[in-house]
PDB file of C-alpha atoms and ligand atoms in Angstrom:
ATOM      1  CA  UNK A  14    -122.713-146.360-186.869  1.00 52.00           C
ATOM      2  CA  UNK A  15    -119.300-145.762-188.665  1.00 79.00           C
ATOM      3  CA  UNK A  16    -117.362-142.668-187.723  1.00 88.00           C
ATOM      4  CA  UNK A  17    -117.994-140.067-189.797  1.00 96.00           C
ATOM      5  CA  UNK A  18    -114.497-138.813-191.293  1.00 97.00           C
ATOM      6  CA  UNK A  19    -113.092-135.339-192.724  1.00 98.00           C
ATOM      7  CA  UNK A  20    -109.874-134.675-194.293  1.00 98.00           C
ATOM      8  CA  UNK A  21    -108.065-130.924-193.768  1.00 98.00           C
ATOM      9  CA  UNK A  22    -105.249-131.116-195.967  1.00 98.00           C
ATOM     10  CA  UNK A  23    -102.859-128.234-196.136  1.00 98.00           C
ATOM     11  CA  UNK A  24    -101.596-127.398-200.218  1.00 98.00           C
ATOM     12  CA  UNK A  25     -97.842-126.042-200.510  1.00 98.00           C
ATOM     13  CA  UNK A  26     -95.477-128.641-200.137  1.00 98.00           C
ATOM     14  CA  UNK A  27     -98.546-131.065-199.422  1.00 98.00           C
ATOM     15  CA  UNK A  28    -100.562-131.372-202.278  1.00 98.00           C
ATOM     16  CA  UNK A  29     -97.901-130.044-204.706  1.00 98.00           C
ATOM     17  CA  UNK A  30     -94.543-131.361-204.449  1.00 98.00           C
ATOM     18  CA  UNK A  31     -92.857-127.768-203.646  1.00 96.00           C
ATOM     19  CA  UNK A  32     -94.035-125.223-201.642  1.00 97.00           C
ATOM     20  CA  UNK A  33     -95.251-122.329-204.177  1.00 98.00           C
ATOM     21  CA  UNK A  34     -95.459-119.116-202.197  1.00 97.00           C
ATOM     22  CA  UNK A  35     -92.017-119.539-200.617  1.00 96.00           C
ATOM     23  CA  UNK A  36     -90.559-120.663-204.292  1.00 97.00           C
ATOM     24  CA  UNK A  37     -92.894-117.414-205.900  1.00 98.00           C
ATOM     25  CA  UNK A  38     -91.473-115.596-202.871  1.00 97.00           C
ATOM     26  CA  UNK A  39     -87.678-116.405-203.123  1.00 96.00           C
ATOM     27  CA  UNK A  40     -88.208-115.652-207.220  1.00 97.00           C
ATOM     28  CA  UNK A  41     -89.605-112.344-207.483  1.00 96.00           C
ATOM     29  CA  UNK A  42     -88.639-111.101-203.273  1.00 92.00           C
ATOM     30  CA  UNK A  43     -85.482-110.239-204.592  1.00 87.00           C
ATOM     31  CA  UNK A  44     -82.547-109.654-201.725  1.00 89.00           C
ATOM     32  CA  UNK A  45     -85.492-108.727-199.229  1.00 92.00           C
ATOM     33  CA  UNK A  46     -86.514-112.331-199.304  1.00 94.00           C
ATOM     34  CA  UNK A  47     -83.638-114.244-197.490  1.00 94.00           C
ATOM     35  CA  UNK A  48     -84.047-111.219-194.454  1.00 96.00           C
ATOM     36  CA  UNK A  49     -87.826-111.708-193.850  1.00 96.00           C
ATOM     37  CA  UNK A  50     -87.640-115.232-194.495  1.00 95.00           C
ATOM     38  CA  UNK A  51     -84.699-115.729-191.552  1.00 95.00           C
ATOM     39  CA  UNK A  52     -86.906-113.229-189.586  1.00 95.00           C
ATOM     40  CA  UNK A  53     -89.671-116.044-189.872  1.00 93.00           C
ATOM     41  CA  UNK A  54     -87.342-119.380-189.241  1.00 91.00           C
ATOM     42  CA  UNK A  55     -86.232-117.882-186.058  1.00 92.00           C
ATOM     43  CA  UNK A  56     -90.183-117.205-184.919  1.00 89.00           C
ATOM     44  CA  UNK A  57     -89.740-113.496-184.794  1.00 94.00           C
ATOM     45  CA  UNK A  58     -92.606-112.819-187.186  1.00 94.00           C
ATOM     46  CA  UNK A  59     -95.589-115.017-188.442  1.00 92.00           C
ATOM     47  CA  UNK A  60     -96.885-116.782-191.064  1.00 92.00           C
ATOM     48  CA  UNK A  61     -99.612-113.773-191.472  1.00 93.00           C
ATOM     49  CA  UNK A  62     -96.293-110.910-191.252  1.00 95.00           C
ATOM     50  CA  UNK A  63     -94.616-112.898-193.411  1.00 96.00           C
ATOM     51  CA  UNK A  64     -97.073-112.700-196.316  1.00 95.00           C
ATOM     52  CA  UNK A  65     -97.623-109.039-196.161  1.00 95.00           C
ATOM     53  CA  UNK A  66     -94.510-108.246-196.408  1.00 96.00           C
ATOM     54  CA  UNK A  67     -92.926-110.264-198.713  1.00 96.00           C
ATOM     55  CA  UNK A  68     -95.660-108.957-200.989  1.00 96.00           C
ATOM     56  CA  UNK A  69     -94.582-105.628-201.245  1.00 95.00           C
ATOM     57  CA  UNK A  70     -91.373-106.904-202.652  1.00 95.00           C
ATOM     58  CA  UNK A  71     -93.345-109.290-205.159  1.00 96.00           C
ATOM     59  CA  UNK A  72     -94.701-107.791-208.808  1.00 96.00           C
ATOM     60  CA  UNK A  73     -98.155-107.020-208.593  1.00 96.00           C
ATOM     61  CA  UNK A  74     -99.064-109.165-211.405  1.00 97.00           C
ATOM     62  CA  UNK A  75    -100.981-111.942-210.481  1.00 97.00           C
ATOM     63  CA  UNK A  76    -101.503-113.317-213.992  1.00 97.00           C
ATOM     64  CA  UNK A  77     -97.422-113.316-214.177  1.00 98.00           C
ATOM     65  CA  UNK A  78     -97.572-115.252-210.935  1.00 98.00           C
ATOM     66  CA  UNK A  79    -100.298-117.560-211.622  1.00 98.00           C
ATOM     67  CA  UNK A  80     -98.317-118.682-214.553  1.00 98.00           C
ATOM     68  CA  UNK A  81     -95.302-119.380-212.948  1.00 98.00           C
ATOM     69  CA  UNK A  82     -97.012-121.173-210.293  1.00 98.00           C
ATOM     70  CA  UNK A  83     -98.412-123.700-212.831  1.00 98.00           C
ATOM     71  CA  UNK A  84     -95.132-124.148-214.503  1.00 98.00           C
ATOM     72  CA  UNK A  85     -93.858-125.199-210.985  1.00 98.00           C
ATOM     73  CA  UNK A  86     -96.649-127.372-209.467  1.00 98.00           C
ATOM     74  CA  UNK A  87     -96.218-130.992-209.259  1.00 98.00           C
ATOM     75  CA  UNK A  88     -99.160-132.390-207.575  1.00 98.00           C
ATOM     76  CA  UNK A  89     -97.586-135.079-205.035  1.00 98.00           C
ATOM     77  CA  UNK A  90     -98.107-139.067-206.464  1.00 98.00           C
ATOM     78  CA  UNK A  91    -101.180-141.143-205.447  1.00 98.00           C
ATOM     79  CA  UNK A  92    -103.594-137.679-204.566  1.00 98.00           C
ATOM     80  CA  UNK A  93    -105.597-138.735-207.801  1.00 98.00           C
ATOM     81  CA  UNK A  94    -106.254-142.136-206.153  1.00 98.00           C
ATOM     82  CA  UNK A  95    -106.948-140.281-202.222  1.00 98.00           C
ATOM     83  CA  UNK A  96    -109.225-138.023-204.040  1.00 98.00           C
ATOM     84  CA  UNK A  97    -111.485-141.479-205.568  1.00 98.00           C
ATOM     85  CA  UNK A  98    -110.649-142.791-201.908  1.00 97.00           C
ATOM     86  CA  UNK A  99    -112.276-140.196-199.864  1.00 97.00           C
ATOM     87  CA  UNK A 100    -115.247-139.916-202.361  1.00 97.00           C
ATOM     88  CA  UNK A 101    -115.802-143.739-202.166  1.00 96.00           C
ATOM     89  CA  UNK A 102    -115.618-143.520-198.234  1.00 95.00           C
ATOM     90  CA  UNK A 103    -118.114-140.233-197.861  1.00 96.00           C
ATOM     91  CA  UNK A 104    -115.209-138.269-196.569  1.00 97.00           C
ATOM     92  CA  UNK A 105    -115.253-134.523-197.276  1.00 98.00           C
ATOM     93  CA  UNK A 106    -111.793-132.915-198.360  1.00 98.00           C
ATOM     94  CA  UNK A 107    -111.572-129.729-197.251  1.00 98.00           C
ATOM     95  CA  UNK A 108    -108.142-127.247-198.146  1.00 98.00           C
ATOM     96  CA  UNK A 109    -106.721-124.824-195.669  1.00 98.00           C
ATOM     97  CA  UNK A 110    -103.797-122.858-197.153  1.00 98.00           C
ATOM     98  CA  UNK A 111    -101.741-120.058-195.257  1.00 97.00           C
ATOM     99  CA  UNK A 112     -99.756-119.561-198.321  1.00 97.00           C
ATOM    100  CA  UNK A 113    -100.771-116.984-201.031  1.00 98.00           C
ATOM    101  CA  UNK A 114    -103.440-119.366-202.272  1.00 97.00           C
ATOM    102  CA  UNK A 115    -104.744-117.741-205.608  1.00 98.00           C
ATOM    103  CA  UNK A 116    -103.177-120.699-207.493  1.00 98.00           C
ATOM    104  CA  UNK A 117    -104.813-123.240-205.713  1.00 98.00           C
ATOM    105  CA  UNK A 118    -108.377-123.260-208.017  1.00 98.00           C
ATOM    106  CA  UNK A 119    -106.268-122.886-211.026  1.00 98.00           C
ATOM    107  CA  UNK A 120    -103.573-125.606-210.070  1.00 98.00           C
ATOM    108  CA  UNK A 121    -106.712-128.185-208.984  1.00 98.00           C
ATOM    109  CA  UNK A 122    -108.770-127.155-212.435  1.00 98.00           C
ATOM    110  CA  UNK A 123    -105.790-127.776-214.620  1.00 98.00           C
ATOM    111  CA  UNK A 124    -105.109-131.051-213.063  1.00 97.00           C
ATOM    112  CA  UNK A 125    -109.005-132.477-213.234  1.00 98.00           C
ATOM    113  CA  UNK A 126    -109.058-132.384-209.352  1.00 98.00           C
ATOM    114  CA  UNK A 127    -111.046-129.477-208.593  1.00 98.00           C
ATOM    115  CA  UNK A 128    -114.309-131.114-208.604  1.00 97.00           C
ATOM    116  CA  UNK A 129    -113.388-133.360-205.560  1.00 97.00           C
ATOM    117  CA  UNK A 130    -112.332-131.022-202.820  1.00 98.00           C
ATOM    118  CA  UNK A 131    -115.006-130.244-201.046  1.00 98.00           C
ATOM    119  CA  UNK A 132    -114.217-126.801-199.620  1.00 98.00           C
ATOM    120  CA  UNK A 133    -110.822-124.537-200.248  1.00 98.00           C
ATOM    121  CA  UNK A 134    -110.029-122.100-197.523  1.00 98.00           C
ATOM    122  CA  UNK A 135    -107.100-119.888-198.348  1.00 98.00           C
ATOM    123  CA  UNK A 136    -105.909-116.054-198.382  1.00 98.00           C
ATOM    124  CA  UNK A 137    -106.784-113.432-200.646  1.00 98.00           C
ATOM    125  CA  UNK A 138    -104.133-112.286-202.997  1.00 98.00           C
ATOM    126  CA  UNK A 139    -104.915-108.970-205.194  1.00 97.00           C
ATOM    127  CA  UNK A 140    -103.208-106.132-206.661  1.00 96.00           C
ATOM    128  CA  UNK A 141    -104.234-103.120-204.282  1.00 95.00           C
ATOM    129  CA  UNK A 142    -103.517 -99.677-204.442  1.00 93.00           C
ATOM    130  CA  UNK A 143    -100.168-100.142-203.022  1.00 87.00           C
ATOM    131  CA  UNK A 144     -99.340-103.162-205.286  1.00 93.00           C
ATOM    132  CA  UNK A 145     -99.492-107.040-203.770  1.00 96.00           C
ATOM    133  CA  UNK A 146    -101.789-107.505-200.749  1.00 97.00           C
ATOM    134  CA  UNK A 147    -102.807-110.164-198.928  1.00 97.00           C
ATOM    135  CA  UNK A 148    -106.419-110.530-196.875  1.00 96.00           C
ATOM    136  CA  UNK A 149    -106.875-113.062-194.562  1.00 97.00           C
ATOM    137  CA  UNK A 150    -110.677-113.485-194.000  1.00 97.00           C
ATOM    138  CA  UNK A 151    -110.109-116.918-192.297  1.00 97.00           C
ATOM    139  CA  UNK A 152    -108.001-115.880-189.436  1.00 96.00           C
ATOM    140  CA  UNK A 153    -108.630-115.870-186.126  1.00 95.00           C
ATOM    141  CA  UNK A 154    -110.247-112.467-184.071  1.00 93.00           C
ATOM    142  CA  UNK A 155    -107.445-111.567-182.289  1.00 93.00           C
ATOM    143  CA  UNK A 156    -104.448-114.213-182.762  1.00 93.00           C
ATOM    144  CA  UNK A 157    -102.109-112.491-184.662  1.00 90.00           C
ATOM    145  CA  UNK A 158    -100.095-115.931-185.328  1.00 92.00           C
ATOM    146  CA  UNK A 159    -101.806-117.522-188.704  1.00 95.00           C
ATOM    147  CA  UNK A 160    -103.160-115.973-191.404  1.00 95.00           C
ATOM    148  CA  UNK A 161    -106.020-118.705-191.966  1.00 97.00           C
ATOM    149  CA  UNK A 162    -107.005-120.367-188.488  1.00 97.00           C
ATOM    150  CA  UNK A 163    -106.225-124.489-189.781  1.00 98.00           C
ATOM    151  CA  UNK A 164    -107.387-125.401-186.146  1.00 98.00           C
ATOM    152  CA  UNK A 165    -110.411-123.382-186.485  1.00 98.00           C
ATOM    153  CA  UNK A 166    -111.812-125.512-189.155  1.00 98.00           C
ATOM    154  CA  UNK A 167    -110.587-128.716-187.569  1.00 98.00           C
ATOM    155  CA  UNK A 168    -112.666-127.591-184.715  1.00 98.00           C
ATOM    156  CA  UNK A 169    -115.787-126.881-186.288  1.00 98.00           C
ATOM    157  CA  UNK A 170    -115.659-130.195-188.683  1.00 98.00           C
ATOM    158  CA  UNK A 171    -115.528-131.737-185.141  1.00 98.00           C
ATOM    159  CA  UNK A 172    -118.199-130.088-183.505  1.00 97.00           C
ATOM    160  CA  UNK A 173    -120.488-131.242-186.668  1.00 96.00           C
ATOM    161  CA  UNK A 174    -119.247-134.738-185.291  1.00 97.00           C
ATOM    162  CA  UNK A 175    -117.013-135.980-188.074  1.00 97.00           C
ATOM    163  CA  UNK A 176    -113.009-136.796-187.253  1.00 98.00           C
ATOM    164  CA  UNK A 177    -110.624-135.202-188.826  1.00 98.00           C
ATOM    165  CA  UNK A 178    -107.595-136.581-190.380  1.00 98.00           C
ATOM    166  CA  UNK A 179    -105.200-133.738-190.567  1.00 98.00           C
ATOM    167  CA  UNK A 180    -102.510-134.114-193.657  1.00 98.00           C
ATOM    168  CA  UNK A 181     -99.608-131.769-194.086  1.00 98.00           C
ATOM    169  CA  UNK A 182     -95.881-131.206-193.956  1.00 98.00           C
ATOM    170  CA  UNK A 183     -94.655-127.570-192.535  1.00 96.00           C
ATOM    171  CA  UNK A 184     -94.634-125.340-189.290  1.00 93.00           C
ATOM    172  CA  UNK A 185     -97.614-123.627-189.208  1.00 92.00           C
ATOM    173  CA  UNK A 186     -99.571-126.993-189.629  1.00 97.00           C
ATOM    174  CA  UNK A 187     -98.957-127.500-186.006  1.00 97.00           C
ATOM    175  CA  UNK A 188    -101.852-125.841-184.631  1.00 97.00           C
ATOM    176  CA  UNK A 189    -104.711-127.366-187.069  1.00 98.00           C
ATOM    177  CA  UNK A 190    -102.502-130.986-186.558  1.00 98.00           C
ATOM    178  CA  UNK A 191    -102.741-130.270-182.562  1.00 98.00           C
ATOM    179  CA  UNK A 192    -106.863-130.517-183.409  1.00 98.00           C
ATOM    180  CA  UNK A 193    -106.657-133.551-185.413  1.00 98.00           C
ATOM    181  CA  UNK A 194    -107.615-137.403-184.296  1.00 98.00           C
ATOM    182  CA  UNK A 195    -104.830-139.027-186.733  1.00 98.00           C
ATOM    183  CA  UNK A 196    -102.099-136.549-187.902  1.00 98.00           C
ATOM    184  CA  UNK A 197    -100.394-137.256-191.099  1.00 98.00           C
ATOM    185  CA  UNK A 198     -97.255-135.564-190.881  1.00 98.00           C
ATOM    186  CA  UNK A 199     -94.173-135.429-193.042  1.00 98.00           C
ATOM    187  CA  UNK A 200     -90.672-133.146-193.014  1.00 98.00           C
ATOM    188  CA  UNK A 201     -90.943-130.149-190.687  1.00 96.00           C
ATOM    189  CA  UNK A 202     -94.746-131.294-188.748  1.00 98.00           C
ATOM    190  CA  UNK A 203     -93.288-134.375-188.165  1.00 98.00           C
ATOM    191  CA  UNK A 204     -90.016-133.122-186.328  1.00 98.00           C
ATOM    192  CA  UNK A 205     -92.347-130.584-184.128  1.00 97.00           C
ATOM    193  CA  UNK A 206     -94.624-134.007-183.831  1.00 98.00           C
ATOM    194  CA  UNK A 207     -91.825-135.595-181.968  1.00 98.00           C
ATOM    195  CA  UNK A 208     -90.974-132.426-180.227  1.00 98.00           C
ATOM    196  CA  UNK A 209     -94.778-132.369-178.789  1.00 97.00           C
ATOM    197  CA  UNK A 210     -94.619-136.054-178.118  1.00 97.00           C
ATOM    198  CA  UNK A 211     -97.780-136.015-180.597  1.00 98.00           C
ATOM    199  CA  UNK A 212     -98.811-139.641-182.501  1.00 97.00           C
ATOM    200  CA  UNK A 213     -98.395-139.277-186.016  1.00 98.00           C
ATOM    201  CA  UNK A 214     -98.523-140.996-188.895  1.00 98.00           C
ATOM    202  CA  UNK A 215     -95.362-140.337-191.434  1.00 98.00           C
ATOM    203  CA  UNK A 216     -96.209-140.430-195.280  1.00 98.00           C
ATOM    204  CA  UNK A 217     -94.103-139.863-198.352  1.00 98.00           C
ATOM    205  CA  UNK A 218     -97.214-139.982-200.590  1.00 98.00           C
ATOM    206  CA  UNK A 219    -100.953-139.791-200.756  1.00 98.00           C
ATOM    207  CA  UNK A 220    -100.691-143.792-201.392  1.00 98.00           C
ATOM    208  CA  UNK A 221     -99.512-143.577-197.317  1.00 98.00           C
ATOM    209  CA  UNK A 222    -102.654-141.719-196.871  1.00 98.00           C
ATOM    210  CA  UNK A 223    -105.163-144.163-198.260  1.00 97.00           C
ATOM    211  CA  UNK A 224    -103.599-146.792-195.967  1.00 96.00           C
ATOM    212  CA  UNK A 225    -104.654-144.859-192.710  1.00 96.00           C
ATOM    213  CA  UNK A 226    -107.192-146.485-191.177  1.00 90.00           C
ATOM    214  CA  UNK A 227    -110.756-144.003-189.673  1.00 90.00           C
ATOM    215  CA  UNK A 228    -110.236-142.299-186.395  1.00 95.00           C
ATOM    216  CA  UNK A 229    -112.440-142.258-183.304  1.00 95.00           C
ATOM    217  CA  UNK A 230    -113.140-138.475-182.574  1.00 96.00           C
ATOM    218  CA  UNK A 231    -110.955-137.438-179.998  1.00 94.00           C
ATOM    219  CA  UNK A 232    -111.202-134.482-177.454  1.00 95.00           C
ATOM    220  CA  UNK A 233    -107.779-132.223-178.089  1.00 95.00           C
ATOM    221  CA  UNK A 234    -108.437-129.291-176.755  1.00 94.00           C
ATOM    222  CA  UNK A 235    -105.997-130.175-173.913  1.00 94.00           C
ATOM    223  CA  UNK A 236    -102.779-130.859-176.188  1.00 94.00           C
ATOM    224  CA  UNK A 237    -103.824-128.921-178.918  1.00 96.00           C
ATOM    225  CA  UNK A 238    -101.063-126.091-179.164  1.00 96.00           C
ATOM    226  CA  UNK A 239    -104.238-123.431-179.672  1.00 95.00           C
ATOM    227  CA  UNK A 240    -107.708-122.510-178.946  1.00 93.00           C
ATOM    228  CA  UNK A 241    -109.641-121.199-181.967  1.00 96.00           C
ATOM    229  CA  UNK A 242    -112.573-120.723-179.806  1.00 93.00           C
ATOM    230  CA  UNK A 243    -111.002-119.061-177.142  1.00 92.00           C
ATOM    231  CA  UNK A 244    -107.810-116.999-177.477  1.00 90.00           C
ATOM    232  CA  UNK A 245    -105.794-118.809-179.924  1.00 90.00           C
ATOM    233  CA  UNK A 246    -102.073-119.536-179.711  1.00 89.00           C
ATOM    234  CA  UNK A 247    -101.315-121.036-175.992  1.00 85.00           C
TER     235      UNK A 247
HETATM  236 MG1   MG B 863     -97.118-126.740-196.452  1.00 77.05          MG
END
């Protein structure tokens, strides 16, 4: 019997052409920005940090934001053409997003795409009592790296027996890439691929993508950088 395949695609800077909650971020963060941002490129505070507080300096106006985040998106060439690709081959498309996330829907929707992704896991952006806040009902227990656990859905997709192509281009892919059977990596992934000594596949485009051929389901859990099921971050 074929493999049965799953892709977990990550959205900022993947899917769309820029990375939206760091350009919504730099924007509106005002001179508070370039400080927490540093704090973050020298691994002094994660992903999750990061979000939380860089919303406090953001205007709690999420229709403002949404707006500007559709101005800006550029969905990346040829993910029209996955999408039909995947849906020809059976293969689910699942999201995971550790960005802000409430653009994704609208983003997807405007574009005709929404229909196609099979599942969307992201953060929960709202205007709380305090002004921006961010929930993160997808992170792990007690790992206080990620905001949304990428590996942790990698893992379960491959405990229902599919293999799971993992597609992104930052950081804080690195843990759900660790879980994947062929990682599609471009710009910062692909440098920490090479650091890791990790296979991966480079791509410029979602064309690149359709050219990867079905993985065999792989056991990880001995390179992967984390364990979603156990502790998280090694
Ligand atoms: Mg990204």
């Amino acid at each position: 019997m074929d493999q049965k395949t799953a892709y977990v695609i990550d959205f900022d800077g993947t899917i769309t052409t820029r990375d939206l909650s760091s350009e919504l971020a730099a924007y509106f963060g005002g001179s508070e920005y370039m400080k927490i941002e540093n704090e973050y490129r020298r691994r002094n505070i994660p992903i999750k940090t990061w979000l939380r507080r860089i919303a406090r300096h953001m205007p709690d106006d999420l229709e403002l934001l949404n707006n500007k985040a559709l101005q800006w998106a550029v969905i990346r060439p040829g993910f029209e053409y996955f999408l039909d690709h995947a849906q020809k081959n059976e293969c689910p498309v699942i999201i995971a997003s550790d960005g802000f996330g409430f653009y994704i829907e609208p983003i997807l929707e405007e574009h005709g795409l929404l229909k196609q992704i099979s599942r969307i896991y992201r953060n929960e952006t709202f205007k709380g009592t305090d002004g921006l806040e961010v929930n993160n009902p997808h992170a792990h227990k007690t790992c206080a790296v990620c905001g949304n656990c990428k590996a942790a859905h990698v893992v379960n997709l491959k405990e229902e027996g599919r293999a799971v192509i993992y597609i992104g281009d930052g950081s804080n892919d690195r843990f759900g890439a660790s879980w994947g059977d062929i990682i599609c990596a471009r710009d910062r992934l692909a440098e920490i691929c090479r650091e890791q000594k990790f296979n991966y596949s480079q791509w410029i485009d979602f064309y690149d993508i359709i050219k990867v051929g079905k993985p065999d389901l792989h056991d990880r859990s001995l390179v992967s950088l984390c364990c979603p099921m156990g502790d998280g971050v090694k």
